[in-house]
Every structure is written in structure tokens, then in C-alpha cells.
Amino acid sequence: MVSGLEEVVAAETILSDVDGQAGRLIIRGQSLDELVKHATYESVLTLLWEGFFKKQPPASEMPILLGTAREEVFEHLAAADTDILKQPTVDAVRALIARLPDADDIGSALLLVAAPAVFTPGILRLQSKLAPIAPNAKLGHAADMLRMLSGEAPTPEQASALDRYLVTVSDHGLNASTFAARVVASTRAGLTSATLAAMSALKGPLHGGAPGPVLDALDSIDSPAHASGWLQDALNRGERLMGFGHRVYRVRDPRADALKEAIKNLAQAGQVDTTRLQLAESVEAAALDLLARKKPNRPLQTNVEFYTALLLEALGLPREAFTCVFAAGRSGGWIAHAREQMLNGRLIRPQSRYVGPQPEPRRDAAA
Ligand code: ACO
């Protein structure tokens, strides 16, 4: 049996290819390095969803359809009562998503992509006793997300940085959350069920919950001079360094570089705290050095979550919202995989090997 299903091929997909040896990600025929240069998140939805819905909107209509979906899901924020608002942000957003219809058409798909983008700023504001800000369907998805959080129009550089983030994380092979979505979709449950399963898998710290702890570590390290000692102590305690290592990549995660470039663009526009960036770079260098010495035969490199943490922080997003912002990008991929599974796949139902005790022979059997 393969522990953690490592290297087991559990689905065929036309959606994305993660080449862990070459450090390359292909999304529907386009390499991530090229995609981030020209794509918007809306255009990536068109790319990912092509052929998976009866009524496929043309690329030119996707921005306004997604904007209209944002307006529609905004109405559901009214259901955020005190019990929901007491929960961690990711759980509150998930509770609201659970109220959406569980269908499998393009309309549901758009609502499910709009939902984390609208519910996340809405819940954060309500948790801070501020009124939620209604979406503006005419804005780009990323720009509107940032506006719904702060109440102010983001700078073009900020909007473009968040857009690049959403594109970068839109799909990534059969990661844990996407696998969860495909398992649920294989039972022919609807897209809301598949998305909820995926989001539940995403929130764990070994998957999409890592960037918050990356910032906690930076806060605690505080100065480049403390980086090595702090990280060594963490490793001595048997802890994992958040933002490093990956199940598939044996070289640097290409998404880390795509996001690092987004941060550099913000820095050039004077919109990043450069002291924080320098601290992060020192921590990254020290962590890579320590991990290389600890595991010489298992390359552990920087993963997407390290630079996610820095980028989302630079955009003014609070760390408790990071997993939801990840879901805002990955939802497009989850839905594409769920539809691919519904249309082409079989029920996913593997076997387990029983290693528990056998029943005792019945005492009265001989009598
Ligand atoms: N820090 C310290 N040690 C590590 C790390 C790390 N970040 N990652 C792996 N290792 C160690 C493991 O403890 C293991 O050691 P052992 O053999 O002595 O038990 C060894 O390296 C091998 O680990 P892998 O087999 O590569 O780990 P696996 O594939 O099961 O896990 C994972 C991959 C979960 C991403 C892991 O690297 C990790 O926990 N990283 C930190 C959390 C993180 O950054 N998660 C985000 C991942 S990206 C994403 O999901 C979007």
C-alpha cells in the first residue's frame, strides 16, 4: 500500500499537469509562467470550464456574468447570524456557501466562484461590526474583492497582484482538496457539495491553511539575525516549517516565483513594506539551508504558501482570511474537476486493507 497515495494516479484530466521534477505547471495547455503574463481570473475560468457545461458563455461575457453572480450571492450575507459570525472566518464562509443550491449547471458554478470572493470580505467586516459593502458587477473580480474589504478602490497594482494570485492558484492537479471535490462529484452530488468538501480539505495547515502560520513565524522571528536559531529550534521540536516542502515538487514550486514577481511589482510601486520582505527573504534562505542539511535526500523547497502569505498580507488581507482567498481562486479548478468527473468518471470507491482483530470464535460453537 502506498502511504498517502503518493505517486498513485487516481484520475485522468485535461485540466492541469504538475511536473514535480521540472518544476512546471501546465493549465489546459498553457504554462503558468506564460499564463500569468496575460490572463485575468475571468479568462482562466473560461479556459478551465470549456466543454464542461451545456451553456458555455463566451470569454467576453464571463466578467459581467461573474459580477452578476457576486451581486446574487451578496444577498446570502443576510443569513450570517451571530452563531455564524462567532466562528473562524473560513468556517463562517463555508456555512454560507452551504446555503447555495446544490446543482451542476453554469449558473451554480458562477455562484460558487463568486461566493468566497463576496462572503470573505463581508464576513470579515461583519466580524469587525462594519456593514458589508455590496459588489460592483462592472469591476474585475480581484479589484471588487479588495474594494468590498476596504471600501476603497484598490490601486491598479494591487488589483493586478490579487488577480495574478487567483490565476496562479486556479488549478493544480489532484491536490487534496481537488481530490475531495472529485470524490464527491463522482457520487453525482452537486457542485455545492463538491466545493464544500474541497474547502474542508483546504483549510488544514498541511494544505491551504499554511500561509497564516507563515506570518506567525515571521512575527515571532522578528529580525533576520534570529532566523536560523528560531527555525532550528522549531525543527528540534519536530515541527514542520510552514511554506516549505511539497508532495510532488522536488524543485522549486513555480507558483512561488509567480507570486514573488507580483510582490516585486508591488514593491516597485512602493506598495510593500520592504523591511518585511527582507525579513522573509532571510527566513527563506535560512529555512532552505537547514532543510537541505536535515533532509539531504529529500529536496524540500519553498512552496506557493510562503509567498502567498507575503502577498496577501501586502494587499491588506488579514491572515484569518487567507484560506478563503485561496478558495476564491481554487474554486474555478474544483468546479472544472467536479464537472470533468461527473461527465467522464466513475464512482470513486477504493478498497482498504483490514488490519484489525478477527472475531473471536464463538464459545458455544463446539457445543
Ligand atoms: N519542514 C520540516 N520538515 C519537513 C517539511 C517541512 N516543511 N516538509 C517535509 N518535511 C519532512 C517530513 O517531516 C518528513 O520527514 P521524516 O521522513 O523524517 O518523517 C520528510 O521531510 C518527507 O516529507 P514528505 O514526504 O515530503 O512530506 P509529504 O509529502 O507527506 O508532505 C507537505 C508534503 C504536507 C506539504 C509537507 O512538506 C509539509 O508539511 N509542509 C509544511 C506545510 C505547508 O507548507 N503546506 C502547504 C503545501 S502547498 C499546498 O498545499 C497549497
PDB file of N, CA and C and ligand atoms in Angstrom, residues 6 172 175 202 204-211 214 235 238-248 250 253 255 291 294-295 298-300 303-306 326 330, ligand 1:
ATOM      1  N   GLU A   6       0.886   8.507  -2.385  1.00  0.00           N
ATOM      2  CA  GLU A   6       1.960   9.185  -3.118  1.00  0.00           C
ATOM      3  C   GLU A   6       2.234   8.472  -4.443  1.00  0.00           C
ATOM      4  N   HIS A 172      -4.359  22.854  -9.833  1.00  0.00           N
ATOM      5  CA  HIS A 172      -3.046  22.274  -9.522  1.00  0.00           C
ATOM      6  C   HIS A 172      -3.156  20.763  -9.375  1.00  0.00           C
ATOM      7  N   ASN A 175      -4.479  17.715  -6.110  1.00  0.00           N
ATOM      8  CA  ASN A 175      -4.165  18.046  -4.713  1.00  0.00           C
ATOM      9  C   ASN A 175      -5.304  17.564  -3.809  1.00  0.00           C
ATOM     10  N   LEU A 202      -9.165  21.950   2.198  1.00  0.00           N
ATOM     11  CA  LEU A 202      -8.213  23.049   2.009  1.00  0.00           C
ATOM     12  C   LEU A 202      -7.797  23.697   3.318  1.00  0.00           C
ATOM     13  N   GLY A 204      -6.962  22.732   6.214  1.00  0.00           N
ATOM     14  CA  GLY A 204      -5.932  22.136   7.085  1.00  0.00           C
ATOM     15  C   GLY A 204      -4.568  22.776   6.875  1.00  0.00           C
ATOM     16  N   PRO A 205      -3.748  22.855   7.949  1.00  0.00           N
ATOM     17  CA  PRO A 205      -2.452  23.537   7.836  1.00  0.00           C
ATOM     18  C   PRO A 205      -1.448  22.866   6.911  1.00  0.00           C
ATOM     19  N   LEU A 206      -1.659  21.595   6.548  1.00  0.00           N
ATOM     20  CA  LEU A 206      -0.717  20.981   5.604  1.00  0.00           C
ATOM     21  C   LEU A 206      -1.082  21.313   4.163  1.00  0.00           C
ATOM     22  N   HIS A 207      -2.245  21.960   3.957  1.00  0.00           N
ATOM     23  CA  HIS A 207      -2.664  22.282   2.582  1.00  0.00           C
ATOM     24  C   HIS A 207      -2.851  23.800   2.482  1.00  0.00           C
ATOM     25  N   GLY A 208      -4.090  24.296   2.475  1.00  0.00           N
ATOM     26  CA  GLY A 208      -4.290  25.737   2.255  1.00  0.00           C
ATOM     27  C   GLY A 208      -4.286  26.566   3.521  1.00  0.00           C
ATOM     28  N   GLY A 209      -4.055  25.913   4.662  1.00  0.00           N
ATOM     29  CA  GLY A 209      -4.042  26.668   5.918  1.00  0.00           C
ATOM     30  C   GLY A 209      -2.647  27.102   6.319  1.00  0.00           C
ATOM     31  N   ALA A 210      -1.651  26.891   5.437  1.00  0.00           N
ATOM     32  CA  ALA A 210      -0.253  27.174   5.824  1.00  0.00           C
ATOM     33  C   ALA A 210       0.112  28.663   5.870  1.00  0.00           C
ATOM     34  N   PRO A 211      -0.433  29.535   5.011  1.00  0.00           N
ATOM     35  CA  PRO A 211       0.113  30.900   4.982  1.00  0.00           C
ATOM     36  C   PRO A 211      -0.090  31.701   6.264  1.00  0.00           C
ATOM     37  N   VAL A 214       2.732  30.917   8.384  1.00  0.00           N
ATOM     38  CA  VAL A 214       3.984  31.504   7.852  1.00  0.00           C
ATOM     39  C   VAL A 214       4.172  32.896   8.454  1.00  0.00           C
ATOM     40  N   LEU A 235      12.624  23.014  14.249  1.00  0.00           N
ATOM     41  CA  LEU A 235      12.926  21.671  13.726  1.00  0.00           C
ATOM     42  C   LEU A 235      13.290  20.728  14.869  1.00  0.00           C
ATOM     43  N   GLY A 238      10.563  19.090  16.348  1.00  0.00           N
ATOM     44  CA  GLY A 238       9.859  18.168  15.453  1.00  0.00           C
ATOM     45  C   GLY A 238       8.770  18.858  14.633  1.00  0.00           C
ATOM     46  N   GLU A 239       8.826  20.196  14.590  1.00  0.00           N
ATOM     47  CA  GLU A 239       7.788  20.916  13.823  1.00  0.00           C
ATOM     48  C   GLU A 239       8.169  20.998  12.351  1.00  0.00           C
ATOM     49  N   ARG A 240       7.157  21.189  11.502  1.00  0.00           N
ATOM     50  CA  ARG A 240       7.415  21.434  10.084  1.00  0.00           C
ATOM     51  C   ARG A 240       7.482  22.936   9.840  1.00  0.00           C
ATOM     52  N   LEU A 241       8.351  23.333   8.933  1.00  0.00           N
ATOM     53  CA  LEU A 241       8.449  24.761   8.606  1.00  0.00           C
ATOM     54  C   LEU A 241       7.394  25.069   7.558  1.00  0.00           C
ATOM     55  N   MET A 242       6.470  25.937   7.918  1.00  0.00           N
ATOM     56  CA  MET A 242       5.333  26.230   7.045  1.00  0.00           C
ATOM     57  C   MET A 242       5.788  26.997   5.806  1.00  0.00           C
ATOM     58  N   GLY A 243       5.256  26.577   4.645  1.00  0.00           N
ATOM     59  CA  GLY A 243       5.642  27.243   3.397  1.00  0.00           C
ATOM     60  C   GLY A 243       6.801  26.541   2.696  1.00  0.00           C
ATOM     61  N   PHE A 244       7.196  25.374   3.228  1.00  0.00           N
ATOM     62  CA  PHE A 244       8.299  24.613   2.612  1.00  0.00           C
ATOM     63  C   PHE A 244       7.891  23.156   2.454  1.00  0.00           C
ATOM     64  N   GLY A 245       8.394  22.530   1.376  1.00  0.00           N
ATOM     65  CA  GLY A 245       8.108  21.127   1.124  1.00  0.00           C
ATOM     66  C   GLY A 245       6.854  20.982   0.269  1.00  0.00           C
ATOM     67  N   HIS A 246       6.805  19.882  -0.459  1.00  0.00           N
ATOM     68  CA  HIS A 246       5.634  19.622  -1.293  1.00  0.00           C
ATOM     69  C   HIS A 246       5.596  18.140  -1.631  1.00  0.00           C
ATOM     70  N   ARG A 247       4.402  17.585  -1.756  1.00  0.00           N
ATOM     71  CA  ARG A 247       4.280  16.172  -2.098  1.00  0.00           C
ATOM     72  C   ARG A 247       4.824  15.879  -3.497  1.00  0.00           C
ATOM     73  N   VAL A 248       4.650  16.790  -4.440  1.00  0.00           N
ATOM     74  CA  VAL A 248       5.017  16.493  -5.832  1.00  0.00           C
ATOM     75  C   VAL A 248       6.314  17.198  -6.258  1.00  0.00           C
ATOM     76  N   ARG A 250       9.921  18.414  -6.452  1.00  0.00           N
ATOM     77  CA  ARG A 250      11.252  18.127  -5.900  1.00  0.00           C
ATOM     78  C   ARG A 250      12.190  19.290  -6.197  1.00  0.00           C
ATOM     79  N   ASP A 253       8.672  25.278  -6.365  1.00  0.00           N
ATOM     80  CA  ASP A 253       7.282  25.371  -6.836  1.00  0.00           C
ATOM     81  C   ASP A 253       7.174  26.601  -7.757  1.00  0.00           C
ATOM     82  N   ARG A 255       4.826  28.279  -8.720  1.00  0.00           N
ATOM     83  CA  ARG A 255       3.855  29.287  -8.251  1.00  0.00           C
ATOM     84  C   ARG A 255       4.517  30.253  -7.269  1.00  0.00           C
ATOM     85  N   LEU A 291      16.827  22.917   5.917  1.00  0.00           N
ATOM     86  CA  LEU A 291      16.106  21.748   5.396  1.00  0.00           C
ATOM     87  C   LEU A 291      17.014  20.898   4.507  1.00  0.00           C
ATOM     88  N   LYS A 294      19.018  18.910   6.856  1.00  0.00           N
ATOM     89  CA  LYS A 294      18.237  17.926   7.609  1.00  0.00           C
ATOM     90  C   LYS A 294      17.832  16.747   6.722  1.00  0.00           C
ATOM     91  N   LYS A 295      17.464  17.037   5.474  1.00  0.00           N
ATOM     92  CA  LYS A 295      16.954  16.001   4.574  1.00  0.00           C
ATOM     93  C   LYS A 295      17.731  16.036   3.261  1.00  0.00           C
ATOM     94  N   ARG A 298      15.942  14.364   0.325  1.00  0.00           N
ATOM     95  CA  ARG A 298      14.541  14.700   0.016  1.00  0.00           C
ATOM     96  C   ARG A 298      14.447  16.211  -0.146  1.00  0.00           C
ATOM     97  N   PRO A 299      14.658  16.708  -1.374  1.00  0.00           N
ATOM     98  CA  PRO A 299      14.690  18.168  -1.527  1.00  0.00           C
ATOM     99  C   PRO A 299      13.408  18.825  -1.024  1.00  0.00           C
ATOM    100  N   LEU A 300      13.531  19.751  -0.106  1.00  0.00           N
ATOM    101  CA  LEU A 300      12.380  20.481   0.440  1.00  0.00           C
ATOM    102  C   LEU A 300      12.559  21.956   0.074  1.00  0.00           C
ATOM    103  N   ASN A 303       7.376  26.487  -1.103  1.00  0.00           N
ATOM    104  CA  ASN A 303       6.139  26.218  -1.845  1.00  0.00           C
ATOM    105  C   ASN A 303       5.301  27.484  -1.987  1.00  0.00           C
ATOM    106  N   VAL A 304       4.172  27.349  -2.662  1.00  0.00           N
ATOM    107  CA  VAL A 304       3.320  28.500  -3.003  1.00  0.00           C
ATOM    108  C   VAL A 304       2.875  29.283  -1.768  1.00  0.00           C
ATOM    109  N   GLU A 305       2.757  28.594  -0.624  1.00  0.00           N
ATOM    110  CA  GLU A 305       2.155  29.240   0.538  1.00  0.00           C
ATOM    111  C   GLU A 305       3.041  30.299   1.174  1.00  0.00           C
ATOM    112  N   PHE A 306       4.362  30.166   0.998  1.00  0.00           N
ATOM    113  CA  PHE A 306       5.271  31.142   1.609  1.00  0.00           C
ATOM    114  C   PHE A 306       5.023  32.532   1.006  1.00  0.00           C
ATOM    115  N   PHE A 326      -7.652  31.788  -0.946  1.00  0.00           N
ATOM    116  CA  PHE A 326      -7.181  30.633  -1.731  1.00  0.00           C
ATOM    117  C   PHE A 326      -8.392  29.948  -2.381  1.00  0.00           C
ATOM    118  N   ARG A 330      -9.096  28.822  -6.174  1.00  0.00           N
ATOM    119  CA  ARG A 330      -9.130  27.399  -6.490  1.00  0.00           C
ATOM    120  C   ARG A 330     -10.545  26.917  -6.842  1.00  0.00           C
TER     121      ARG A 330
HETATM  122  N1  ACO B   1       9.519  21.236   7.461  1.00  0.00           N
HETATM  123  C1  ACO B   1      10.261  20.284   8.054  1.00  0.00           C
HETATM  124  N2  ACO B   1      10.294  19.005   7.644  1.00  0.00           N
HETATM  125  C2  ACO B   1       9.542  18.697   6.558  1.00  0.00           C
HETATM  126  C3  ACO B   1       8.780  19.641   5.885  1.00  0.00           C
HETATM  127  C4  ACO B   1       8.779  20.956   6.379  1.00  0.00           C
HETATM  128  N3  ACO B   1       8.053  21.927   5.797  1.00  0.00           N
HETATM  129  N4  ACO B   1       8.146  19.046   4.860  1.00  0.00           N
HETATM  130  C5  ACO B   1       8.504  17.772   4.884  1.00  0.00           C
HETATM  131  N5  ACO B   1       9.353  17.545   5.912  1.00  0.00           N
HETATM  132  C6  ACO B   1       9.978  16.297   6.304  1.00  0.00           C
HETATM  133  C7  ACO B   1       8.931  15.370   6.868  1.00  0.00           C
HETATM  134  O1  ACO B   1       8.788  15.547   8.259  1.00  0.00           O
HETATM  135  C8  ACO B   1       9.483  14.024   6.504  1.00  0.00           C
HETATM  136  O2  ACO B   1      10.468  13.707   7.465  1.00  0.00           O
HETATM  137  P1  ACO B   1      10.635  12.185   8.010  1.00  0.00           P
HETATM  138  O3  ACO B   1      10.952  11.370   6.783  1.00  0.00           O
HETATM  139  O4  ACO B   1      11.779  12.291   8.968  1.00  0.00           O
HETATM  140  O5  ACO B   1       9.322  11.830   8.634  1.00  0.00           O
HETATM  141  C9  ACO B   1      10.224  14.266   5.184  1.00  0.00           C
HETATM  142  O6  ACO B   1      10.500  15.674   5.146  1.00  0.00           O
HETATM  143  C10 ACO B   1       9.470  13.898   3.954  1.00  0.00           C
HETATM  144  O7  ACO B   1       8.320  14.635   3.879  1.00  0.00           O
HETATM  145  P2  ACO B   1       7.394  14.484   2.607  1.00  0.00           P
HETATM  146  O8  ACO B   1       7.188  13.036   2.335  1.00  0.00           O
HETATM  147  O9  ACO B   1       7.894  15.335   1.509  1.00  0.00           O
HETATM  148  O10 ACO B   1       6.077  15.122   3.100  1.00  0.00           O
HETATM  149  P3  ACO B   1       4.653  14.954   2.483  1.00  0.00           P
HETATM  150  O11 ACO B   1       4.702  14.751   1.020  1.00  0.00           O
HETATM  151  O12 ACO B   1       3.898  13.954   3.279  1.00  0.00           O
HETATM  152  O13 ACO B   1       4.070  16.382   2.837  1.00  0.00           O
HETATM  153  C11 ACO B   1       3.734  18.665   2.872  1.00  0.00           C
HETATM  154  C12 ACO B   1       4.088  17.485   1.978  1.00  0.00           C
HETATM  155  C13 ACO B   1       2.464  18.344   3.660  1.00  0.00           C
HETATM  156  C14 ACO B   1       3.454  19.897   2.010  1.00  0.00           C
HETATM  157  C15 ACO B   1       4.930  18.934   3.820  1.00  0.00           C
HETATM  158  O14 ACO B   1       6.064  19.289   3.079  1.00  0.00           O
HETATM  159  C16 ACO B   1       4.594  19.989   4.859  1.00  0.00           C
HETATM  160  O15 ACO B   1       4.021  19.648   5.885  1.00  0.00           O
HETATM  161  N6  ACO B   1       4.965  21.284   4.611  1.00  0.00           N
HETATM  162  C17 ACO B   1       4.620  22.339   5.555  1.00  0.00           C
HETATM  163  C18 ACO B   1       3.172  22.775   5.364  1.00  0.00           C
HETATM  164  C19 ACO B   1       2.961  23.529   4.060  1.00  0.00           C
HETATM  165  O16 ACO B   1       3.733  24.403   3.700  1.00  0.00           O
HETATM  166  N7  ACO B   1       1.856  23.203   3.387  1.00  0.00           N
HETATM  167  C20 ACO B   1       1.467  23.835   2.120  1.00  0.00           C
HETATM  168  C21 ACO B   1       1.730  22.930   0.955  1.00  0.00           C
HETATM  169  S1  ACO B   1       1.332  23.686  -0.605  1.00  0.00           S
HETATM  170  C22 ACO B   1      -0.329  23.492  -0.729  1.00  0.00           C
HETATM  171  O17 ACO B   1      -0.919  22.569  -0.257  1.00  0.00           O
HETATM  172  C23 ACO B   1      -1.099  24.507  -1.474  1.00  0.00           C
END
